[in-house]
Amino acid sequence: MAAGNILIVDDDEDILTAGKLLLKRHFDRVVTCNRPEHIPDLLADRTFDAILLDMNFGPGESTGRQGLAWLDRIMTIDPRAVVVLITAHGGVDMAVEAMKRGATDFITKPWQNEKVVATLSAGVKLGQSRSEADTLKKANKVLARTPEQPIIFDNPAMAGVMDMVERAAPTDAGVLLLGENGTGKELVARAIHARSLRAGSVFMNVDLGALSESLFESELFGHKKGAFTDAREDRTGLIEAASGGTLFLDEVGNLAPHLQAKLLTVLEQRQITPVGATRAVRVDVRVIAATNLPRERLADETVFRQDLLFRLNTVEIDLPPLRDRAGDIPLLSRHYAGFFARKYQRPAVTVSAAALDVLSAYAWPGNVRELRHAIERAVILSSGDVLRPQDFALSSPSVTPKLTPAGAPAAPGGDMDSAADGTGQDGAGLPADLNLGRLEKTAIATALRKHRYNISHAAKDLGVTRAALYRRMEKYGL
Ligand SMILES: Nc1ncnc2c1ncn2[C@@H]1O[C@H](COP(=O)(O)OP(=O)(O)OP(=O)(O)O)[C@@H](O)[C@H]1O
């Protein structure tokens, strides 16, 4: 029996009964409908692999016009639909017209059983390949085509990390990446994908920390048109779009407990049901998850479901914070000085030994991301071809920035113009500089330092999503 979901639409009950008896022996599921007005509802409920549609409805009708009109309606609802028309009055002209309007094939009554089965089998295959192509197209749209970035390291713990990456990559095992913000978890996840058997397929990055609870299901599982007020068309979910490739679940530790349960069900059953759909869709994804939660917090059942943890962490890789691998700082600094010099079309830029000492002594609460930003800023602002200590405005990361009485943060690290009295405030305790752009930059820089570059916490404090914070950090070069 072939996998396939067939709909037969005809007002002749005898045809429906005969068709159902015949096709049931060949396909998974056969649904019959004697009133074409029900077609839109049936299509809203489920997807059919092929539709067998009569051309004439009602006594005495033989023009075929009704069939063509219903064909148009079906193609508007689902342009991928496979429609095979049936008519007792089939002429070549009608067949040509129907094919022009999107019909896949044409059979005449009285039909020959073998011909109906063969035509529908070919139709089902066509429908399935159209649907795969569509999933792929959607997946490719969300796929950010970024070339692989080098992972710079010298530290033995990082060498251990890379060894695990090489070993785990070619297997389909779930990988859990642990580490503070900015330690390189996403970079490592991409490296695993690039070395895996799925390298030619999509790497889908899903930031669970940026997904609101209300969007969780529709974003991850997709939805059918009409499932809720804003669902104006069918939408493929991120998990389905990742099928065949790697699904990177970032900030998995931030998921609320009931959403953890939903994620677990998907990972166990390897299928998702889009919101408003009646049929589950099988998905084939390799899951790599990441979190900045420390191991002890993850082991706490009240914070994270242990059954979900065991699904995710077949291989667990711990990325050390940059302060524990200070030996990597000179390498990373030189790498990024060269990278940004090229990006900003500057002659070769080197980092002086004194600057490397200062950079190596700093604690880098935002880890490699913060170091990368510091180098970028220094390359942009310095005029010479050697970066010196004064090109880096590093404050002690243990100092929590003071807030002004008005709630506006004081300028951090000397990278902002401050008012003449050095406090950044006027006599009335109000910030002297009211430029909105600069205030926003200052607030973001302050929040990042206050939360030691924990993006989720800083975003929460600032009242914006993680994605919005990343955009602004990019904008202000923070
Ligand atoms: N070893 C490394 N070599 C080169 N660049 C690195 C390295 N580690 C991290 N980076 C760079 O640092 C930045 C932050 O890395 P990444 O986004 O992978 O961190 P993360 O741990 O996923 O952060 P978050 O938890 O905030 O999502 C990126 O620009 C990345 O390219």
CSV table of C-alpha atoms and ligand atoms in Angstrom, one decimal, residues 149-153 158 162 177-189 207 248 250-251 290-292 319 325 328 332 335-336 366-370 372-373 453-456 466 470, ligand 1:
chain,number,residue,atom,x,y,z
A,149,GLN,CA,34.6,31.2,11.0
A,150,PRO,CA,37.9,30.0,12.4
A,151,ILE,CA,38.0,28.9,16.1
A,152,ILE,CA,41.2,30.5,17.6
A,153,PHE,CA,42.7,28.8,20.6
A,158,MET,CA,40.0,24.4,24.3
A,162,MET,CA,37.9,20.8,19.7
A,177,LEU,CA,27.2,23.2,24.9
A,178,LEU,CA,27.7,24.8,28.3
A,179,GLY,CA,29.5,28.1,28.9
A,180,GLU,CA,29.1,31.8,29.8
A,181,ASN,CA,27.7,34.3,27.3
A,182,GLY,CA,30.2,35.0,24.5
A,183,THR,CA,32.5,31.9,25.1
A,184,GLY,CA,31.8,30.6,21.6
A,185,LYS,CA,28.9,28.2,21.9
A,186,GLU,CA,27.3,29.1,18.6
A,187,LEU,CA,30.6,29.1,16.9
A,188,VAL,CA,31.3,25.5,18.1
A,189,ALA,CA,27.7,24.5,17.2
A,207,ASP,CA,17.1,31.5,20.1
A,248,PHE,CA,20.6,24.7,17.2
A,250,ASP,CA,20.3,28.4,22.0
A,251,GLU,CA,19.5,29.5,25.5
A,290,ALA,CA,23.4,25.6,24.4
A,291,THR,CA,22.9,27.3,27.7
A,292,ASN,CA,24.8,29.7,30.0
A,319,LEU,CA,33.4,26.0,27.1
A,325,ARG,CA,42.3,30.7,29.3
A,328,ASP,CA,44.2,32.6,24.2
A,332,LEU,CA,42.5,36.2,19.6
A,335,HIS,CA,43.4,37.6,14.9
A,336,TYR,CA,40.7,40.2,15.4
A,366,GLY,CA,31.6,39.2,28.2
A,367,ASN,CA,34.3,36.7,27.1
A,368,VAL,CA,35.4,36.5,23.5
A,369,ARG,CA,32.4,38.7,22.3
A,370,GLU,CA,33.6,41.5,24.5
A,372,ARG,CA,36.2,41.1,19.8
A,373,HIS,CA,34.2,44.3,20.3
A,453,TYR,CA,27.6,40.5,29.4
A,454,ASN,CA,24.8,38.1,30.1
A,455,ILE,CA,22.7,39.1,27.2
A,456,SER,CA,19.4,37.7,28.5
A,466,ARG,CA,17.7,39.6,23.1
A,470,TYR,CA,22.0,42.2,19.7
B,1,LIG,N1,37.7,30.7,19.9
B,1,LIG,C1,37.2,31.7,19.2
B,1,LIG,N2,37.8,32.1,18.1
B,1,LIG,C2,37.4,33.2,17.4
B,1,LIG,N3,36.2,33.8,17.6
B,1,LIG,C3,35.5,33.4,18.7
B,1,LIG,C4,35.9,32.3,19.5
B,1,LIG,N4,35.0,32.2,20.5
B,1,LIG,C5,34.0,33.1,20.3
B,1,LIG,N5,34.3,33.9,19.2
B,1,LIG,C6,33.5,35.0,18.7
B,1,LIG,O1,32.9,35.6,19.8
B,1,LIG,C7,31.6,36.0,19.5
B,1,LIG,C8,30.6,35.3,20.4
B,1,LIG,O2,30.6,33.9,20.2
B,1,LIG,P1,29.3,33.0,20.2
B,1,LIG,O3,28.1,33.8,19.7
B,1,LIG,O4,29.6,31.7,19.6
B,1,LIG,O5,29.1,32.9,21.8
B,1,LIG,P2,28.0,32.2,22.6
B,1,LIG,O6,28.6,31.5,23.7
B,1,LIG,O7,27.0,31.5,21.7
B,1,LIG,O8,27.2,33.5,23.2
B,1,LIG,P3,25.7,33.7,23.8
B,1,LIG,O9,25.6,32.7,24.9
B,1,LIG,O10,25.7,35.1,24.2
B,1,LIG,O11,24.8,33.4,22.7
B,1,LIG,C9,31.4,35.6,18.0
B,1,LIG,O12,31.6,36.7,17.2
B,1,LIG,C10,32.4,34.5,17.8
B,1,LIG,O13,32.8,34.5,16.4
